[in-house]
């Protein structure tokens, strides 16, 4: 049995299966494939499976407008409906989204009070497109941003690095922390592409100027381009920023077989990215503390393979 510093946690609840968008790439089958795949992999020996708890609405309101929360509650209460052209909610989407949001709070306790170094949250709905006032792009609440905000609010951390390797730009996370110098947001993404944001010139505003780093890549980019950006751009920025917590928006839709995008990473590519982030986190005041949330990734078996490669990095497999 490894000690906690070599064990990792997965925070998961079947409520994540209950958010139902109908026939849609962001479907519960993603997790119906992923969860058993992890459990039957050799990496499972080093995983403690725990349950998240839902966030309170007052916590959600730390990053989202009351109008946005009310709109989701009203739409789910009426039996479901479209929040925007890509984002549908079903009756149980609200408890699923509150639990995805609340998972970050549990993860903070695990890494700051119980000495775990890595927590993965395979949640649905994903979060990184949700802005302060709008659910969009398959996302209801911004899970990663809420985790970072709670970490700052409850003084677990003073400086947080958010690394977004989903193939889409994390526009919601960027917007929420655009004027903050406490959150360094870094995103690599396909561009031009949905949601149309994430230009190199967008670097933050006011106190937050210099704390947003975007690296858009054209269709066709793969492992090599991502790894180069992580090594040559993100790593030096992290060394300078000295975060005391790392959060990953871990999307796997940059996989070469993903049906929604045109980047060409493979499972070994995600493994390399995870290894770079782990090394940076270990060298920083974060002392290795990393919380990763699942974002995109719509090819079920490639998603599972890629996630398992990522997890192996954190158990030294
Ligand atoms: Zn995505």
PDB file of N, CA and C in Angstrom, residues 213-281:
ATOM      1  N   UNK A 213      -2.682  33.826 -20.386  1.00  0.00           N
ATOM      2  CA  UNK A 213      -1.794  33.463 -21.492  1.00  0.00           C
ATOM      3  C   UNK A 213      -2.558  32.544 -22.444  1.00  0.00           C
ATOM      4  N   UNK A 214      -2.781  33.009 -23.658  1.00  0.00           N
ATOM      5  CA  UNK A 214      -3.467  32.200 -24.660  1.00  0.00           C
ATOM      6  C   UNK A 214      -2.501  31.768 -25.748  1.00  0.00           C
ATOM      7  N   UNK A 215      -2.584  30.491 -26.110  1.00  0.00           N
ATOM      8  CA  UNK A 215      -1.794  30.009 -27.234  1.00  0.00           C
ATOM      9  C   UNK A 215      -2.713  29.267 -28.209  1.00  0.00           C
ATOM     10  N   UNK A 216      -3.317  30.019 -29.143  1.00  0.00           N
ATOM     11  CA  UNK A 216      -4.161  29.389 -30.155  1.00  0.00           C
ATOM     12  C   UNK A 216      -3.305  28.627 -31.166  1.00  0.00           C
ATOM     13  N   UNK A 217      -3.811  27.495 -31.621  1.00  0.00           N
ATOM     14  CA  UNK A 217      -3.093  26.692 -32.623  1.00  0.00           C
ATOM     15  C   UNK A 217      -4.054  26.339 -33.756  1.00  0.00           C
ATOM     16  N   UNK A 218      -3.582  26.374 -34.984  1.00  0.00           N
ATOM     17  CA  UNK A 218      -4.473  26.028 -36.097  1.00  0.00           C
ATOM     18  C   UNK A 218      -4.844  24.547 -36.088  1.00  0.00           C
ATOM     19  N   UNK A 219      -5.884  24.203 -36.847  1.00  0.00           N
ATOM     20  CA  UNK A 219      -6.252  22.798 -37.030  1.00  0.00           C
ATOM     21  C   UNK A 219      -5.022  22.025 -37.485  1.00  0.00           C
ATOM     22  N   UNK A 220      -4.870  20.796 -37.011  1.00  0.00           N
ATOM     23  CA  UNK A 220      -3.740  19.977 -37.436  1.00  0.00           C
ATOM     24  C   UNK A 220      -2.640  19.871 -36.394  1.00  0.00           C
ATOM     25  N   UNK A 221      -2.664  20.732 -35.359  1.00  0.00           N
ATOM     26  CA  UNK A 221      -1.618  20.672 -34.331  1.00  0.00           C
ATOM     27  C   UNK A 221      -1.749  19.377 -33.521  1.00  0.00           C
ATOM     28  N   UNK A 222      -0.625  18.930 -32.969  1.00  0.00           N
ATOM     29  CA  UNK A 222      -0.633  17.672 -32.217  1.00  0.00           C
ATOM     30  C   UNK A 222       0.278  17.714 -30.998  1.00  0.00           C
ATOM     31  N   UNK A 223       0.710  16.522 -30.564  1.00  0.00           N
ATOM     32  CA  UNK A 223       1.530  16.393 -29.348  1.00  0.00           C
ATOM     33  C   UNK A 223       2.670  17.410 -29.307  1.00  0.00           C
ATOM     34  N   UNK A 224       3.404  17.447 -30.435  1.00  0.00           N
ATOM     35  CA  UNK A 224       4.633  18.244 -30.458  1.00  0.00           C
ATOM     36  C   UNK A 224       4.377  19.729 -30.169  1.00  0.00           C
ATOM     37  N   UNK A 225       3.328  20.277 -30.813  1.00  0.00           N
ATOM     38  CA  UNK A 225       3.037  21.690 -30.633  1.00  0.00           C
ATOM     39  C   UNK A 225       2.578  21.974 -29.190  1.00  0.00           C
ATOM     40  N   UNK A 226       1.751  21.107 -28.647  1.00  0.00           N
ATOM     41  CA  UNK A 226       1.278  21.305 -27.273  1.00  0.00           C
ATOM     42  C   UNK A 226       2.452  21.227 -26.290  1.00  0.00           C
ATOM     43  N   UNK A 227       3.288  20.205 -26.458  1.00  0.00           N
ATOM     44  CA  UNK A 227       4.402  20.010 -25.520  1.00  0.00           C
ATOM     45  C   UNK A 227       5.359  21.204 -25.585  1.00  0.00           C
ATOM     46  N   UNK A 228       5.581  21.708 -26.822  1.00  0.00           N
ATOM     47  CA  UNK A 228       6.486  22.846 -26.955  1.00  0.00           C
ATOM     48  C   UNK A 228       5.938  24.066 -26.217  1.00  0.00           C
ATOM     49  N   UNK A 229       4.640  24.310 -26.341  1.00  0.00           N
ATOM     50  CA  UNK A 229       4.034  25.460 -25.650  1.00  0.00           C
ATOM     51  C   UNK A 229       4.122  25.279 -24.129  1.00  0.00           C
ATOM     52  N   UNK A 230       3.858  24.076 -23.668  1.00  0.00           N
ATOM     53  CA  UNK A 230       3.946  23.833 -22.220  1.00  0.00           C
ATOM     54  C   UNK A 230       5.366  24.089 -21.725  1.00  0.00           C
ATOM     55  N   UNK A 231       6.355  23.622 -22.471  1.00  0.00           N
ATOM     56  CA  UNK A 231       7.751  23.752 -22.013  1.00  0.00           C
ATOM     57  C   UNK A 231       8.275  25.170 -22.182  1.00  0.00           C
ATOM     58  N   UNK A 232       7.946  25.776 -23.324  1.00  0.00           N
ATOM     59  CA  UNK A 232       8.601  27.046 -23.646  1.00  0.00           C
ATOM     60  C   UNK A 232       7.825  28.259 -23.148  1.00  0.00           C
ATOM     61  N   UNK A 233       6.519  28.123 -22.964  1.00  0.00           N
ATOM     62  CA  UNK A 233       5.732  29.281 -22.547  1.00  0.00           C
ATOM     63  C   UNK A 233       5.140  29.110 -21.149  1.00  0.00           C
ATOM     64  N   UNK A 234       4.442  27.991 -20.934  1.00  0.00           N
ATOM     65  CA  UNK A 234       3.749  27.826 -19.652  1.00  0.00           C
ATOM     66  C   UNK A 234       4.740  27.608 -18.497  1.00  0.00           C
ATOM     67  N   UNK A 235       5.737  26.758 -18.711  1.00  0.00           N
ATOM     68  CA  UNK A 235       6.661  26.435 -17.608  1.00  0.00           C
ATOM     69  C   UNK A 235       7.386  27.687 -17.089  1.00  0.00           C
ATOM     70  N   UNK A 236       7.965  28.532 -17.962  1.00  0.00           N
ATOM     71  CA  UNK A 236       8.618  29.738 -17.431  1.00  0.00           C
ATOM     72  C   UNK A 236       7.643  30.670 -16.710  1.00  0.00           C
ATOM     73  N   UNK A 237       6.399  30.779 -17.233  1.00  0.00           N
ATOM     74  CA  UNK A 237       5.411  31.646 -16.580  1.00  0.00           C
ATOM     75  C   UNK A 237       5.066  31.103 -15.190  1.00  0.00           C
ATOM     76  N   UNK A 238       4.991  29.784 -15.083  1.00  0.00           N
ATOM     77  CA  UNK A 238       4.686  29.171 -13.783  1.00  0.00           C
ATOM     78  C   UNK A 238       5.836  29.374 -12.800  1.00  0.00           C
ATOM     79  N   UNK A 239       7.060  29.284 -13.304  1.00  0.00           N
ATOM     80  CA  UNK A 239       8.216  29.481 -12.426  1.00  0.00           C
ATOM     81  C   UNK A 239       8.228  30.884 -11.852  1.00  0.00           C
ATOM     82  N   UNK A 240       7.827  31.834 -12.673  1.00  0.00           N
ATOM     83  CA  UNK A 240       7.805  33.217 -12.210  1.00  0.00           C
ATOM     84  C   UNK A 240       6.638  33.480 -11.258  1.00  0.00           C
ATOM     85  N   UNK A 241       5.471  32.879 -11.559  1.00  0.00           N
ATOM     86  CA  UNK A 241       4.248  33.148 -10.792  1.00  0.00           C
ATOM     87  C   UNK A 241       4.277  32.497  -9.409  1.00  0.00           C
ATOM     88  N   UNK A 242       4.890  31.329  -9.299  1.00  0.00           N
ATOM     89  CA  UNK A 242       4.982  30.584  -8.038  1.00  0.00           C
ATOM     90  C   UNK A 242       3.619  30.322  -7.383  1.00  0.00           C
ATOM     91  N   UNK A 243       2.747  29.563  -8.063  1.00  0.00           N
ATOM     92  CA  UNK A 243       1.422  29.272  -7.516  1.00  0.00           C
ATOM     93  C   UNK A 243       1.465  28.330  -6.322  1.00  0.00           C
ATOM     94  N   UNK A 244       0.460  28.434  -5.446  1.00  0.00           N
ATOM     95  CA  UNK A 244       0.383  27.445  -4.375  1.00  0.00           C
ATOM     96  C   UNK A 244      -0.729  26.421  -4.598  1.00  0.00           C
ATOM     97  N   UNK A 245      -1.323  26.444  -5.787  1.00  0.00           N
ATOM     98  CA  UNK A 245      -2.255  25.389  -6.202  1.00  0.00           C
ATOM     99  C   UNK A 245      -2.306  25.372  -7.727  1.00  0.00           C
ATOM    100  N   UNK A 246      -2.380  24.172  -8.285  1.00  0.00           N
ATOM    101  CA  UNK A 246      -2.577  24.006  -9.731  1.00  0.00           C
ATOM    102  C   UNK A 246      -3.951  23.392  -9.969  1.00  0.00           C
ATOM    103  N   UNK A 247      -4.664  23.936 -10.947  1.00  0.00           N
ATOM    104  CA  UNK A 247      -5.932  23.337 -11.369  1.00  0.00           C
ATOM    105  C   UNK A 247      -5.836  23.093 -12.876  1.00  0.00           C
ATOM    106  N   UNK A 248      -6.275  21.914 -13.297  1.00  0.00           N
ATOM    107  CA  UNK A 248      -6.246  21.604 -14.730  1.00  0.00           C
ATOM    108  C   UNK A 248      -7.667  21.514 -15.263  1.00  0.00           C
ATOM    109  N   UNK A 249      -7.962  22.259 -16.322  1.00  0.00           N
ATOM    110  CA  UNK A 249      -9.161  22.020 -17.121  1.00  0.00           C
ATOM    111  C   UNK A 249      -8.768  20.938 -18.117  1.00  0.00           C
ATOM    112  N   UNK A 250      -9.008  19.684 -17.702  1.00  0.00           N
ATOM    113  CA  UNK A 250      -8.515  18.545 -18.474  1.00  0.00           C
ATOM    114  C   UNK A 250      -9.574  18.112 -19.492  1.00  0.00           C
ATOM    115  N   UNK A 251      -9.455  18.666 -20.673  1.00  0.00           N
ATOM    116  CA  UNK A 251     -10.308  18.241 -21.774  1.00  0.00           C
ATOM    117  C   UNK A 251      -9.499  17.321 -22.673  1.00  0.00           C
ATOM    118  N   UNK A 252     -10.158  16.311 -23.207  1.00  0.00           N
ATOM    119  CA  UNK A 252      -9.445  15.341 -24.050  1.00  0.00           C
ATOM    120  C   UNK A 252      -9.998  15.345 -25.479  1.00  0.00           C
ATOM    121  N   UNK A 253     -10.633  16.461 -25.840  1.00  0.00           N
ATOM    122  CA  UNK A 253     -11.184  16.578 -27.197  1.00  0.00           C
ATOM    123  C   UNK A 253     -10.131  17.067 -28.190  1.00  0.00           C
ATOM    124  N   UNK A 254      -8.893  17.265 -27.714  1.00  0.00           N
ATOM    125  CA  UNK A 254      -7.783  17.524 -28.630  1.00  0.00           C
ATOM    126  C   UNK A 254      -7.190  16.203 -29.121  1.00  0.00           C
ATOM    127  N   UNK A 255      -7.799  15.071 -28.732  1.00  0.00           N
ATOM    128  CA  UNK A 255      -7.348  13.753 -29.215  1.00  0.00           C
ATOM    129  C   UNK A 255      -7.587  13.613 -30.714  1.00  0.00           C
ATOM    130  N   UNK A 256      -6.689  12.921 -31.382  1.00  0.00           N
ATOM    131  CA  UNK A 256      -6.773  12.838 -32.849  1.00  0.00           C
ATOM    132  C   UNK A 256      -8.049  12.155 -33.338  1.00  0.00           C
ATOM    133  N   UNK A 257      -8.669  11.305 -32.527  1.00  0.00           N
ATOM    134  CA  UNK A 257      -9.905  10.648 -32.961  1.00  0.00           C
ATOM    135  C   UNK A 257     -11.163  11.334 -32.453  1.00  0.00           C
ATOM    136  N   UNK A 258     -11.004  12.475 -31.795  1.00  0.00           N
ATOM    137  CA  UNK A 258     -12.204  13.130 -31.260  1.00  0.00           C
ATOM    138  C   UNK A 258     -13.092  13.614 -32.407  1.00  0.00           C
ATOM    139  N   UNK A 259     -14.400  13.370 -32.304  1.00  0.00           N
ATOM    140  CA  UNK A 259     -15.287  13.750 -33.409  1.00  0.00           C
ATOM    141  C   UNK A 259     -15.605  15.242 -33.480  1.00  0.00           C
ATOM    142  N   UNK A 260     -15.229  16.025 -32.475  1.00  0.00           N
ATOM    143  CA  UNK A 260     -15.684  17.423 -32.450  1.00  0.00           C
ATOM    144  C   UNK A 260     -14.615  18.422 -32.874  1.00  0.00           C
ATOM    145  N   UNK A 261     -13.335  17.993 -33.031  1.00  0.00           N
ATOM    146  CA  UNK A 261     -12.286  18.994 -33.265  1.00  0.00           C
ATOM    147  C   UNK A 261     -11.211  18.422 -34.179  1.00  0.00           C
ATOM    148  N   UNK A 262     -10.185  19.217 -34.435  1.00  0.00           N
ATOM    149  CA  UNK A 262      -9.188  18.854 -35.447  1.00  0.00           C
ATOM    150  C   UNK A 262      -7.748  18.970 -34.950  1.00  0.00           C
ATOM    151  N   UNK A 263      -7.522  18.640 -33.684  1.00  0.00           N
ATOM    152  CA  UNK A 263      -6.151  18.521 -33.211  1.00  0.00           C
ATOM    153  C   UNK A 263      -5.798  17.038 -33.105  1.00  0.00           C
ATOM    154  N   UNK A 264      -4.518  16.762 -32.952  1.00  0.00           N
ATOM    155  CA  UNK A 264      -4.051  15.385 -33.167  1.00  0.00           C
ATOM    156  C   UNK A 264      -3.222  14.830 -32.021  1.00  0.00           C
ATOM    157  N   UNK A 265      -3.633  15.131 -30.787  1.00  0.00           N
ATOM    158  CA  UNK A 265      -2.928  14.519 -29.670  1.00  0.00           C
ATOM    159  C   UNK A 265      -3.309  13.047 -29.564  1.00  0.00           C
ATOM    160  N   UNK A 266      -2.457  12.282 -28.864  1.00  0.00           N
ATOM    161  CA  UNK A 266      -2.841  10.919 -28.518  1.00  0.00           C
ATOM    162  C   UNK A 266      -2.617  10.743 -27.022  1.00  0.00           C
ATOM    163  N   UNK A 267      -2.896   9.543 -26.530  1.00  0.00           N
ATOM    164  CA  UNK A 267      -2.819   9.306 -25.086  1.00  0.00           C
ATOM    165  C   UNK A 267      -1.430   9.630 -24.540  1.00  0.00           C
ATOM    166  N   UNK A 268      -0.378   9.335 -25.320  1.00  0.00           N
ATOM    167  CA  UNK A 268       0.985   9.646 -24.870  1.00  0.00           C
ATOM    168  C   UNK A 268       1.214  11.150 -24.786  1.00  0.00           C
ATOM    169  N   UNK A 269       0.536  11.892 -25.656  1.00  0.00           N
ATOM    170  CA  UNK A 269       0.620  13.350 -25.596  1.00  0.00           C
ATOM    171  C   UNK A 269       0.051  13.878 -24.289  1.00  0.00           C
ATOM    172  N   UNK A 270      -1.126  13.372 -23.903  1.00  0.00           N
ATOM    173  CA  UNK A 270      -1.716  13.804 -22.629  1.00  0.00           C
ATOM    174  C   UNK A 270      -0.826  13.399 -21.463  1.00  0.00           C
ATOM    175  N   UNK A 271      -0.211  12.233 -21.591  1.00  0.00           N
ATOM    176  CA  UNK A 271       0.721  11.789 -20.541  1.00  0.00           C
ATOM    177  C   UNK A 271       1.873  12.799 -20.395  1.00  0.00           C
ATOM    178  N   UNK A 272       2.397  13.254 -21.531  1.00  0.00           N
ATOM    179  CA  UNK A 272       3.502  14.223 -21.482  1.00  0.00           C
ATOM    180  C   UNK A 272       3.059  15.541 -20.854  1.00  0.00           C
ATOM    181  N   UNK A 273       1.875  16.006 -21.218  1.00  0.00           N
ATOM    182  CA  UNK A 273       1.388  17.268 -20.642  1.00  0.00           C
ATOM    183  C   UNK A 273       1.225  17.129 -19.128  1.00  0.00           C
ATOM    184  N   UNK A 274       0.641  16.010 -18.696  1.00  0.00           N
ATOM    185  CA  UNK A 274       0.453  15.782 -17.260  1.00  0.00           C
ATOM    186  C   UNK A 274       1.802  15.751 -16.537  1.00  0.00           C
ATOM    187  N   UNK A 275       2.795  15.132 -17.179  1.00  0.00           N
ATOM    188  CA  UNK A 275       4.121  15.029 -16.550  1.00  0.00           C
ATOM    189  C   UNK A 275       4.766  16.409 -16.391  1.00  0.00           C
ATOM    190  N   UNK A 276       4.569  17.254 -17.393  1.00  0.00           N
ATOM    191  CA  UNK A 276       5.135  18.616 -17.290  1.00  0.00           C
ATOM    192  C   UNK A 276       4.453  19.376 -16.151  1.00  0.00           C
ATOM    193  N   UNK A 277       3.119  19.279 -16.085  1.00  0.00           N
ATOM    194  CA  UNK A 277       2.383  19.997 -15.034  1.00  0.00           C
ATOM    195  C   UNK A 277       2.804  19.461 -13.657  1.00  0.00           C
ATOM    196  N   UNK A 278       2.947  18.137 -13.549  1.00  0.00           N
ATOM    197  CA  UNK A 278       3.346  17.544 -12.254  1.00  0.00           C
ATOM    198  C   UNK A 278       4.716  18.073 -11.820  1.00  0.00           C
ATOM    199  N   UNK A 279       5.647  18.088 -12.763  1.00  0.00           N
ATOM    200  CA  UNK A 279       6.992  18.567 -12.428  1.00  0.00           C
ATOM    201  C   UNK A 279       6.960  20.035 -11.992  1.00  0.00           C
ATOM    202  N   UNK A 280       6.189  20.850 -12.718  1.00  0.00           N
ATOM    203  CA  UNK A 280       6.099  22.270 -12.362  1.00  0.00           C
ATOM    204  C   UNK A 280       5.458  22.438 -10.985  1.00  0.00           C
ATOM    205  N   UNK A 281       4.415  21.641 -10.709  1.00  0.00           N
ATOM    206  CA  UNK A 281       3.723  21.756  -9.418  1.00  0.00           C
ATOM    207  C   UNK A 281       4.646  21.338  -8.272  1.00  0.00           C
TER     208      UNK A 281
END
